[in-house]
Short mmCIF file of C-alpha atoms in Angstrom, two decimals:
data_model
loop_
_atom_site.label_atom_id
_atom_site.label_comp_id
_atom_site.label_asym_id
_atom_site.label_seq_id
_atom_site.Cartn_x
_atom_site.Cartn_y
_atom_site.Cartn_z
CA MET T 1 -0.28 0.13 -0.28
CA THR T 2 1.44 3.07 -0.97
CA LYS T 3 1.94 5.91 1.84
CA LYS T 4 -0.76 8.37 0.17
CA VAL T 5 -3.35 5.46 0.36
CA ARG T 6 -2.52 4.53 3.92
CA ASN T 7 -2.80 8.13 5.05
CA PHE T 8 -6.39 8.61 3.65
CA SER T 9 -7.47 5.39 5.41
CA TYR T 10 -6.37 6.54 8.50
CA MET T 11 -8.51 9.81 8.01
CA LEU T 12 -11.51 7.87 6.84
CA LEU T 13 -11.44 5.49 10.17
CA ILE T 14 -11.39 8.86 12.52
CA VAL T 15 -14.20 10.39 10.92
CA MET T 16 -16.30 7.11 11.18
CA VAL T 17 -15.38 6.82 14.93
CA LEU T 18 -16.63 10.37 15.68
CA LEU T 19 -20.09 9.79 13.74
CA SER T 20 -20.53 6.83 16.02
CA ALA T 21 -19.86 8.84 19.14
CA CYS T 22 -22.30 11.48 18.23
CA ALA T 23 -25.34 8.71 17.39
CA GLY T 24 -25.18 7.37 21.12
CA GLY T 25 -27.37 10.70 22.14
CA GLN T 26 -30.72 11.30 20.99
CA ALA T 27 -31.08 14.68 19.28
CA THR T 28 -33.93 17.21 20.64
CA THR T 29 -35.92 19.37 18.24
CA VAL T 30 -37.02 22.74 19.38
CA ALA T 31 -40.04 24.08 17.72
CA PRO T 32 -39.38 27.44 16.30
CA VAL T 33 -41.35 30.50 18.05
CA GLU T 34 -43.98 31.89 15.64
CA GLU T 35 -43.84 35.44 15.52
CA SER T 36 -46.96 37.34 15.83
CA THR T 37 -48.36 38.92 13.04
CA GLU T 38 -50.69 41.11 14.60
CA ALA T 39 -50.37 44.69 15.36
CA PRO T 40 -49.74 45.76 19.06
CA VAL T 41 -52.45 47.00 20.82
CA GLU T 42 -51.77 50.85 21.56
CA GLU T 43 -52.60 51.82 25.39
CA SER T 44 -54.92 54.90 25.73
CA THR T 45 -52.84 57.89 26.69
CA GLU T 46 -56.58 59.81 27.51
CA ALA T 47 -58.22 60.28 30.99
CA PRO T 48 -61.00 58.37 32.01
CA ALA T 49 -64.22 60.62 31.55
CA VAL T 50 -65.42 62.48 34.96
CA GLN T 51 -69.28 62.08 35.85
CA GLU T 52 -70.49 65.33 36.14
CA PRO T 53 -72.14 66.06 39.54
CA VAL T 54 -76.07 65.99 39.58
CA THR T 55 -77.59 69.37 40.66
CA ILE T 56 -80.43 69.28 42.83
CA GLU T 57 -82.57 72.72 43.70
CA TRP T 58 -83.18 73.42 47.07
CA TRP T 59 -85.39 76.03 48.45
CA THR T 60 -85.22 77.23 52.23
CA VAL T 61 -85.68 80.21 54.50
CA SER T 62 -83.59 82.48 56.84
CA SER T 63 -84.39 82.24 60.51
CA GLU T 64 -83.29 82.77 64.20
CA GLU T 65 -82.48 78.67 63.69
CA TYR T 66 -80.35 78.79 61.19
CA THR T 67 -78.91 81.76 59.02
CA GLU T 68 -78.70 82.08 55.27
CA GLN T 69 -74.85 81.66 55.85
CA VAL T 70 -75.37 78.56 57.91
CA GLN T 71 -77.26 76.60 55.59
CA ARG T 72 -75.04 77.62 52.93
CA ASP T 73 -72.23 76.43 54.72
CA LEU T 74 -74.47 73.29 55.39
CA ALA T 75 -74.75 72.73 51.98
CA ALA T 76 -71.26 72.83 51.22
CA ALA T 77 -70.23 70.40 54.26
CA PHE T 78 -72.80 67.96 52.44
CA GLU T 79 -71.25 68.20 48.84
CA SER T 80 -67.72 67.89 50.54
CA THR T 81 -68.76 64.23 51.15
CA HIS T 82 -70.96 63.57 48.25
CA PRO T 83 -69.00 64.85 45.32
CA ASN T 84 -71.37 63.84 42.83
CA ILE T 85 -74.09 65.58 44.27
CA LYS T 86 -74.45 69.92 43.84
CA VAL T 87 -76.77 71.70 45.94
CA ASN T 88 -78.03 74.81 44.46
CA VAL T 89 -79.28 76.58 47.65
CA THR T 90 -82.09 79.44 47.09
CA VAL T 91 -83.04 81.30 50.34
CA LEU T 92 -86.35 83.12 50.36
CA PRO T 93 -88.14 85.49 52.52
CA GLU T 94 -90.22 83.73 54.86
CA GLY T 95 -93.26 85.87 53.89
CA GLY T 96 -92.66 85.07 50.05
CA PHE T 97 -91.97 81.36 50.50
CA SER T 98 -95.36 79.81 50.73
CA GLU T 99 -96.76 82.43 47.72
CA LYS T 100 -93.80 81.06 45.43
CA MET T 101 -94.17 77.44 46.42
CA THR T 102 -97.99 77.43 46.07
CA THR T 103 -97.45 79.25 42.36
CA ALA T 104 -94.82 76.50 41.50
CA LEU T 105 -96.82 73.70 42.96
CA GLY T 106 -99.94 74.75 41.11
CA ALA T 107 -98.03 74.98 37.73
CA GLY T 108 -96.43 71.80 38.16
CA GLU T 109 -92.96 73.31 36.89
CA GLY T 110 -90.04 75.23 38.64
CA VAL T 111 -90.73 73.24 41.79
CA PRO T 112 -87.36 72.65 43.82
CA ASP T 113 -86.43 68.95 44.12
CA VAL T 114 -86.09 69.57 48.34
CA ALA T 115 -88.04 72.28 50.12
CA PHE T 116 -90.01 72.85 53.29
CA PHE T 117 -93.58 71.39 52.98
CA TRP T 118 -95.25 73.48 55.85
CA ASP T 119 -98.71 73.68 54.24
CA ASN T 120 -100.70 70.69 54.55
CA ASN T 121 -102.37 71.57 51.26
CA TRP T 122 -99.16 70.77 49.50
CA PHE T 123 -98.76 67.27 51.00
CA PRO T 124 -100.31 65.41 47.95
CA GLU T 125 -97.30 67.02 45.70
CA ALA T 126 -94.57 65.54 48.15
CA LEU T 127 -93.24 62.28 47.04
CA ASP T 128 -93.64 59.12 49.14
CA LEU T 129 -90.37 58.43 51.14
CA ARG T 130 -91.42 54.96 52.37
CA PRO T 131 -89.39 53.09 49.25
CA PHE T 132 -86.45 54.97 50.21
CA ILE T 133 -86.76 54.42 53.84
CA GLU T 134 -87.33 50.48 53.43
CA ARG T 135 -84.27 50.31 50.98
CA ASP T 136 -81.71 52.04 53.25
CA ASN T 137 -83.09 50.68 56.50
CA PHE T 138 -83.46 54.65 57.60
CA ASP T 139 -84.09 54.59 61.27
CA THR T 140 -87.41 56.64 61.64
CA SER T 141 -87.40 55.71 65.45
CA MET T 142 -84.77 58.09 66.00
CA TYR T 143 -87.24 61.10 65.83
CA ILE T 144 -89.28 62.25 68.85
CA PRO T 145 -92.74 60.14 68.10
CA GLY T 146 -95.03 63.29 68.12
CA PHE T 147 -93.09 65.14 65.73
CA TRP T 148 -92.72 62.30 63.48
CA LYS T 149 -96.58 61.43 63.65
CA THR T 150 -97.43 65.04 62.97
CA ARG T 151 -94.75 66.27 60.56
CA ALA T 152 -94.03 62.85 58.60
CA LEU T 153 -97.12 61.00 58.15
CA TRP T 154 -99.67 61.93 55.85
CA ASN T 155 -102.82 59.50 55.24
CA ASP T 156 -100.79 56.15 54.72
CA THR T 157 -97.79 57.91 53.10
CA VAL T 158 -94.34 59.18 54.55
CA VAL T 159 -94.38 62.77 53.10
CA GLY T 160 -91.20 64.24 54.61
CA LEU T 161 -88.72 64.33 57.50
CA PRO T 162 -89.43 66.59 60.49
CA LEU T 163 -86.51 69.26 60.86
CA GLY T 164 -86.03 70.70 64.39
CA VAL T 165 -88.55 71.27 67.28
CA GLY T 166 -90.65 73.94 68.88
CA ALA T 167 -93.23 74.39 71.52
CA GLN T 168 -94.98 76.62 73.77
CA PHE T 169 -94.60 76.61 77.38
CA VAL T 170 -94.97 79.00 80.38
CA MET T 171 -91.75 80.93 81.54
CA TYR T 172 -91.66 82.21 85.03
CA ASN T 173 -89.39 84.89 86.29
CA LYS T 174 -88.01 83.47 89.64
CA ASP T 175 -86.75 86.86 90.71
CA VAL T 176 -90.23 88.18 90.70
CA PHE T 177 -91.89 85.10 92.12
CA ASP T 178 -89.15 85.29 94.86
CA GLU T 179 -89.90 89.32 95.78
CA MET T 180 -93.57 88.47 95.67
CA GLY T 181 -93.05 85.55 97.99
CA VAL T 182 -95.32 82.79 95.49
CA THR T 183 -94.32 79.48 95.08
CA TYR T 184 -92.89 78.14 91.70
CA PRO T 185 -95.36 76.26 89.82
CA SER T 186 -94.97 72.40 89.19
CA GLU T 187 -95.25 70.88 85.93
CA ASP T 188 -98.60 68.90 87.12
CA TRP T 189 -100.18 72.60 88.01
CA THR T 190 -103.70 73.13 87.45
CA THR T 191 -105.62 75.90 85.66
CA GLU T 192 -106.93 76.96 88.89
CA GLU T 193 -103.46 77.55 90.44
CA TYR T 194 -102.43 79.38 87.29
CA LEU T 195 -105.36 81.83 88.33
CA THR T 196 -104.34 82.20 91.99
CA LYS T 197 -100.67 82.95 90.96
CA VAL T 198 -101.38 85.41 88.68
CA ALA T 199 -103.64 87.39 91.02
CA GLN T 200 -100.96 87.21 93.41
CA LEU T 201 -98.16 88.07 91.35
CA ASN T 202 -100.09 91.02 89.72
CA ASP T 203 -98.62 94.70 91.09
CA PRO T 204 -99.81 97.67 89.45
CA ASP T 205 -97.30 99.97 91.49
CA GLN T 206 -94.85 98.32 89.64
CA LYS T 207 -96.71 98.42 86.27
CA ARG T 208 -96.22 94.47 86.36
CA TRP T 209 -98.69 91.93 85.29
CA GLY T 210 -99.29 88.58 86.72
CA SER T 211 -99.21 86.68 83.19
CA ASP T 212 -100.25 87.14 79.49
CA ARG T 213 -103.69 86.07 77.91
CA PRO T 214 -104.01 82.85 75.75
CA ARG T 215 -103.77 83.83 72.02
CA ARG T 216 -106.96 82.03 71.30
CA PRO T 217 -109.26 78.68 72.14
CA PHE T 218 -108.74 75.24 71.37
CA ARG T 219 -105.21 75.05 71.64
CA ALA T 220 -103.19 72.93 74.52
CA LEU T 221 -105.06 74.55 77.68
CA TRP T 222 -108.18 73.99 76.12
CA PHE T 223 -107.41 70.31 75.04
CA ASN T 224 -106.33 69.81 78.47
CA TYR T 225 -109.91 70.43 79.71
CA GLY T 226 -110.88 66.75 78.11
CA PRO T 227 -111.55 64.73 75.32
CA ASP T 228 -114.87 66.50 74.49
CA VAL T 229 -113.25 69.83 74.26
CA ARG T 230 -113.20 69.91 70.52
CA LEU T 231 -114.60 72.36 67.92
CA TYR T 232 -116.27 69.39 66.34
CA SER T 233 -116.78 65.42 66.44
CA ASP T 234 -114.03 63.05 65.56
CA ASP T 235 -115.68 62.21 62.31
CA SER T 236 -116.27 66.15 61.14
CA MET T 237 -119.66 65.87 61.21
CA ILE T 238 -121.13 67.22 64.30
CA VAL T 239 -120.44 70.69 66.58
CA ASP T 240 -123.49 70.44 68.83
CA GLY T 241 -121.93 68.94 71.99
CA TYR T 242 -118.27 69.72 71.55
CA LEU T 243 -118.29 73.32 70.93
CA ASN T 244 -120.81 73.48 73.56
CA SER T 245 -119.70 70.56 75.92
CA PRO T 246 -119.13 70.78 79.63
CA GLY T 247 -115.28 70.78 79.17
CA SER T 248 -115.54 73.56 76.62
CA ILE T 249 -117.80 75.81 78.74
CA ALA T 250 -115.50 75.38 81.97
CA ALA T 251 -112.38 76.15 79.38
CA TYR T 252 -114.20 79.59 78.24
CA ILE T 253 -115.10 80.40 81.81
CA TRP T 254 -111.40 79.78 82.94
CA ALA T 255 -110.76 82.63 80.39
CA TRP T 256 -113.21 84.74 81.65
CA ASP T 257 -111.80 84.29 85.01
CA LEU T 258 -108.58 85.24 83.84
CA VAL T 259 -109.36 88.27 82.35
CA ASP T 260 -111.63 89.10 85.66
CA THR T 261 -108.28 89.35 87.29
CA GLY T 262 -107.22 92.15 85.96
CA ALA T 263 -103.89 91.05 86.32
CA THR T 264 -103.50 90.40 82.52
CA PRO T 265 -102.96 92.93 79.49
CA THR T 266 -105.70 94.22 77.83
CA PRO T 267 -106.15 94.08 74.15
CA ALA T 268 -105.63 97.92 74.03
CA ASP T 269 -102.39 97.14 76.29
CA ILE T 270 -101.04 94.71 73.75
CA GLU T 271 -101.92 97.29 70.76
CA VAL T 272 -100.25 99.92 72.05
CA LEU T 273 -97.13 97.53 73.46
CA GLY T 274 -97.14 95.85 69.94
CA THR T 275 -96.82 99.62 68.32
CA GLU T 276 -94.03 100.23 70.28
CA GLY T 277 -92.30 97.13 69.12
CA THR T 278 -92.46 95.60 72.82
CA GLY T 279 -94.03 92.07 72.73
CA PRO T 280 -94.57 89.40 75.55
CA ILE T 281 -91.10 88.49 75.60
CA ASP T 282 -89.67 91.87 76.08
CA LEU T 283 -92.42 92.45 78.91
CA PHE T 284 -91.14 89.31 80.46
CA MET T 285 -87.45 90.11 80.38
CA ALA T 286 -88.21 93.52 81.60
CA GLY T 287 -90.06 91.98 84.39
CA ARG T 288 -93.10 93.31 83.75
CA LEU T 289 -95.01 89.92 83.17
CA ALA T 290 -94.23 87.32 85.77
CA MET T 291 -95.30 84.53 83.45
CA ALA T 292 -95.85 84.41 79.91
CA THR T 293 -96.73 81.86 77.47
CA LEU T 294 -93.65 81.61 75.16
CA ASN T 295 -91.34 79.25 73.01
CA GLN T 296 -87.90 78.03 72.44
CA GLY T 297 -86.49 81.11 70.79
CA HIS T 298 -87.89 83.18 73.73
CA MET T 299 -86.19 80.81 76.10
CA LEU T 300 -82.62 81.48 74.36
CA ASN T 301 -83.26 85.12 74.45
CA ALA T 302 -84.04 85.15 78.14
CA LEU T 303 -81.16 83.10 78.40
CA ASN T 304 -78.68 85.14 76.77
CA ALA T 305 -80.16 88.40 78.77
CA GLY T 306 -79.49 86.67 81.94
CA VAL T 307 -83.03 86.39 83.05
CA ASN T 308 -83.21 83.98 86.24
CA PHE T 309 -86.42 81.73 84.85
CA GLY T 310 -88.24 78.64 84.98
CA ILE T 311 -90.02 76.49 82.68
CA VAL T 312 -93.52 74.76 83.07
CA PRO T 313 -96.22 72.99 80.70
CA GLU T 314 -99.45 75.04 80.28
CA PRO T 315 -101.69 74.30 83.08
CA GLY T 316 -104.05 71.25 83.04
CA VAL T 317 -107.05 69.36 84.86
CA ALA T 318 -106.20 66.88 87.68
CA GLY T 319 -106.71 63.65 86.05
CA ASN T 320 -106.68 64.77 82.49
CA GLU T 321 -104.17 64.34 79.52
CA ARG T 322 -101.91 67.07 78.96
CA PHE T 323 -101.30 68.60 75.60
CA VAL T 324 -98.56 71.23 74.04
CA ASN T 325 -98.94 73.06 71.16
CA ALA T 326 -95.70 72.01 69.30
CA TRP T 327 -94.18 71.83 65.46
CA SER T 328 -91.72 71.15 63.42
CA LEU T 329 -90.87 71.76 59.79
CA THR T 330 -92.02 69.15 57.03
CA SER T 331 -88.98 68.79 54.80
CA SER T 332 -89.68 66.92 51.65
CA ILE T 333 -89.08 65.83 48.00
CA TRP T 334 -91.47 67.13 45.05
CA LYS T 335 -92.84 64.20 43.41
CA GLY T 336 -91.79 65.33 40.27
CA THR T 337 -88.15 65.69 40.83
CA GLU T 338 -86.01 64.07 38.13
CA HIS T 339 -83.36 63.28 40.73
CA PRO T 340 -85.10 61.33 43.60
CA ASP T 341 -82.13 59.06 44.58
CA GLU T 342 -79.93 62.42 44.95
CA ALA T 343 -82.72 64.48 46.65
CA TRP T 344 -83.14 61.66 48.96
CA THR T 345 -79.46 61.52 49.76
CA PHE T 346 -79.25 65.17 50.62
CA LEU T 347 -82.68 65.21 52.44
CA SER T 348 -81.82 62.44 54.68
CA TRP T 349 -78.37 63.87 55.42
CA TRP T 350 -79.51 67.45 56.16
CA VAL T 351 -82.74 66.14 58.30
CA GLY T 352 -80.81 63.17 59.64
CA PRO T 353 -78.29 63.33 62.72
CA GLU T 354 -75.47 64.77 60.55
CA GLY T 355 -77.34 67.83 59.31
CA GLN T 356 -79.45 68.54 62.47
CA ARG T 357 -76.26 68.31 64.75
CA TYR T 358 -74.70 70.68 62.08
CA LEU T 359 -77.74 73.30 62.55
CA MET T 360 -77.61 72.73 66.35
CA GLU T 361 -73.70 73.34 66.72
CA ASN T 362 -73.49 76.45 64.16
CA GLY T 363 -77.14 77.79 64.59
CA ASN T 364 -79.92 77.88 67.38
CA LEU T 365 -81.97 74.36 66.10
CA PHE T 366 -83.07 72.13 68.67
CA PRO T 367 -83.30 68.69 66.81
CA SER T 368 -86.08 66.18 66.33
CA ILE T 369 -83.71 63.53 66.99
CA ASN T 370 -83.44 62.47 70.68
CA SER T 371 -79.96 61.24 70.45
CA VAL T 372 -78.66 64.67 68.96
CA LEU T 373 -80.95 66.86 71.13
CA ASN T 374 -79.10 65.12 74.33
CA GLU T 375 -76.14 66.41 72.84
CA TYR T 376 -77.20 70.35 72.98
CA GLU T 377 -74.52 71.94 75.26
CA ASP T 378 -76.96 72.78 78.21
CA ALA T 379 -78.88 69.48 77.93
CA ASP T 380 -78.19 68.81 81.74
CA GLU T 381 -79.48 72.33 82.88
CA GLU T 382 -82.71 72.82 84.57
CA TYR T 383 -84.19 74.76 81.60
CA ALA T 384 -83.49 72.36 78.83
CA GLN T 385 -84.78 69.51 80.92
CA ALA T 386 -88.06 70.97 81.54
CA PHE T 387 -88.25 72.15 77.76
CA PHE T 388 -87.22 68.31 76.82
CA LYS T 389 -90.21 67.25 79.00
CA VAL T 390 -92.49 69.38 77.17
CA LEU T 391 -91.55 68.11 73.80
CA GLU T 392 -92.85 64.52 74.96
CA LEU T 393 -96.54 65.65 75.75
CA THR T 394 -99.31 64.87 73.47
CA GLN T 395 -99.67 67.42 70.63
CA VAL T 396 -102.81 69.25 69.61
CA SER T 397 -101.68 69.12 65.90
CA GLU T 398 -102.41 65.19 66.31
CA TRP T 399 -105.96 66.40 66.36
CA ARG T 400 -105.68 69.43 64.07
CA ASN T 401 -103.88 67.81 60.91
CA ALA T 402 -106.72 65.13 61.04
CA HIS T 403 -109.31 67.65 60.97
CA PRO T 404 -108.37 70.02 58.28
CA CYS T 405 -111.65 72.00 58.83
CA ASN T 406 -110.47 73.24 62.45
CA SER T 407 -109.28 76.70 61.29
CA THR T 408 -112.51 77.34 59.26
CA VAL T 409 -114.97 76.69 62.31
CA LEU T 410 -112.92 78.31 64.83
CA ARG T 411 -112.85 81.46 62.33
CA ALA T 412 -116.80 81.27 62.65
CA VAL T 413 -116.83 81.10 66.62
CA GLY T 414 -114.68 84.20 67.15
CA ASP T 415 -117.35 86.28 68.45
CA VAL T 416 -117.36 84.71 71.86
CA TRP T 417 -113.71 84.73 72.48
CA ASP T 418 -113.43 88.28 71.35
CA LYS T 419 -116.52 89.27 73.84
CA ILE T 420 -114.75 87.62 76.56
CA MET T 421 -111.31 89.35 75.66
CA PHE T 422 -113.16 92.79 75.76
CA GLY T 423 -115.02 92.05 78.91
CA GLU T 424 -118.49 92.39 76.68
CA ILE T 425 -119.79 89.02 78.19
CA GLU T 426 -120.75 88.27 81.82
CA ARG T 427 -119.71 84.88 83.10
CA ASP T 428 -123.21 83.28 83.17
CA GLN T 429 -123.82 84.00 79.64
CA ILE T 430 -121.36 81.91 78.31
CA GLN T 431 -123.24 79.14 77.88
CA ALA T 432 -125.76 80.76 76.29
CA GLU T 433 -123.22 82.25 73.59
CA LEU T 434 -121.83 79.15 72.66
CA ASP T 435 -125.48 77.44 72.18
CA ALA T 436 -126.34 80.12 69.93
CA ILE T 437 -123.28 80.23 68.06
CA VAL T 438 -123.33 76.61 67.34
CA PRO T 439 -125.52 76.37 63.93
CA ALA T 440 -123.13 78.98 62.48
CA ALA T 441 -120.26 76.85 63.34
CA GLN T 442 -122.16 73.60 61.67
CA GLU T 443 -122.80 75.52 58.66
CA SER T 444 -119.16 76.37 58.12
CA LEU T 445 -117.92 72.92 59.20
CA ASP T 446 -120.72 71.10 56.42
CA GLU T 447 -119.35 73.87 53.70
CA CYS T 448 -115.43 73.04 54.33
CA ARG T 449 -116.49 69.33 54.34
CA GLU T 450 -118.22 69.44 51.02
CA ARG T 451 -115.47 71.90 49.48
CA LEU T 452 -112.62 69.22 50.81
CA GLY T 453 -114.82 66.28 49.04
CA GLY T 454 -116.34 65.03 52.24
#
């Protein structure tokens, strides 16, 4: 074998050995990665759309309890925690509020989403709140029962929520009582005790009267004389036996006896004092009225003036239920609102614990919610406790709200009251006068009932 052939044989042998070594392991095949042919999705660089807040219209009034600024601040406080709702506040003069509401409701347009519905004739235009109350488990038991009954309920519906509370009661000047040596009245005092104290406190030399007079009949003191002391029957059919019932006659005689003491301002006195801008609260704070039937606003005025006073309910009759002239403002949603959910959110905040607490702390509101009322800064003081007790009494409004002809009939029987106030009637003539006016009262009741649809 030649040298060239031998070298070739060696090289061939080496190649075969290498191929044999490689064949001992299994080759792994990796599938090629398929590149996407789709265009990449572009990420949006635009900011998400911001939802515009819903604007609701709120009509209100300015008062001693809450000024215009306090209410605007309240709306701003609500908006700060409810950015999806804007409250457009319209503050109207109290005298023009009723006229504007009546006009708007009559036209069915231009009505605010939320407003005071303080006229019972507006209740049919209020949105029934029961679905919202049930949906949100809204606790209506937080409200003082008497005010919930008289200012929220109408027929079988809930027409609003009661904002704040007010009531009439007798304020007595402790310094005058002490000076005259007269014992303070108790919360269960009677109408006869009232007459006695009025006479004891009267002091012409000091130009001081024992008390003022009731404004008109068939209010709390009248109702205190018994369940038969109403203008007409509970079914709104009969006047005879109610206007001239034994209890009613007794109440009118009590008024005559009060005038006869000579210890109260006459209508002429009141007219002169009214012209001079001096009302019962001013006379009381000046020490010229030892007692006066006033309200919580007057109470705060006397407190700020440093008057030493006490509070008791209006006098009653032993063994009879006690009543109070009390009020609250029905705060409602118009049934034609385009934003019922937002209106309810605001209403339930404004007239709920948050809103009423705000108005108490920044204004002079006494809340209609017991738990918030008890947070009042002077809640433990004697005057506040006495006021709170008055709020628990049965309200005259319970009967009045259920008997819409009350005011009509009362106007028809005004002559008897006027004769007593002006001293134009003798004590023993009262029953005959009441009997004589029954036909006119019955006629006015029948006319009113027919006008209201029976």
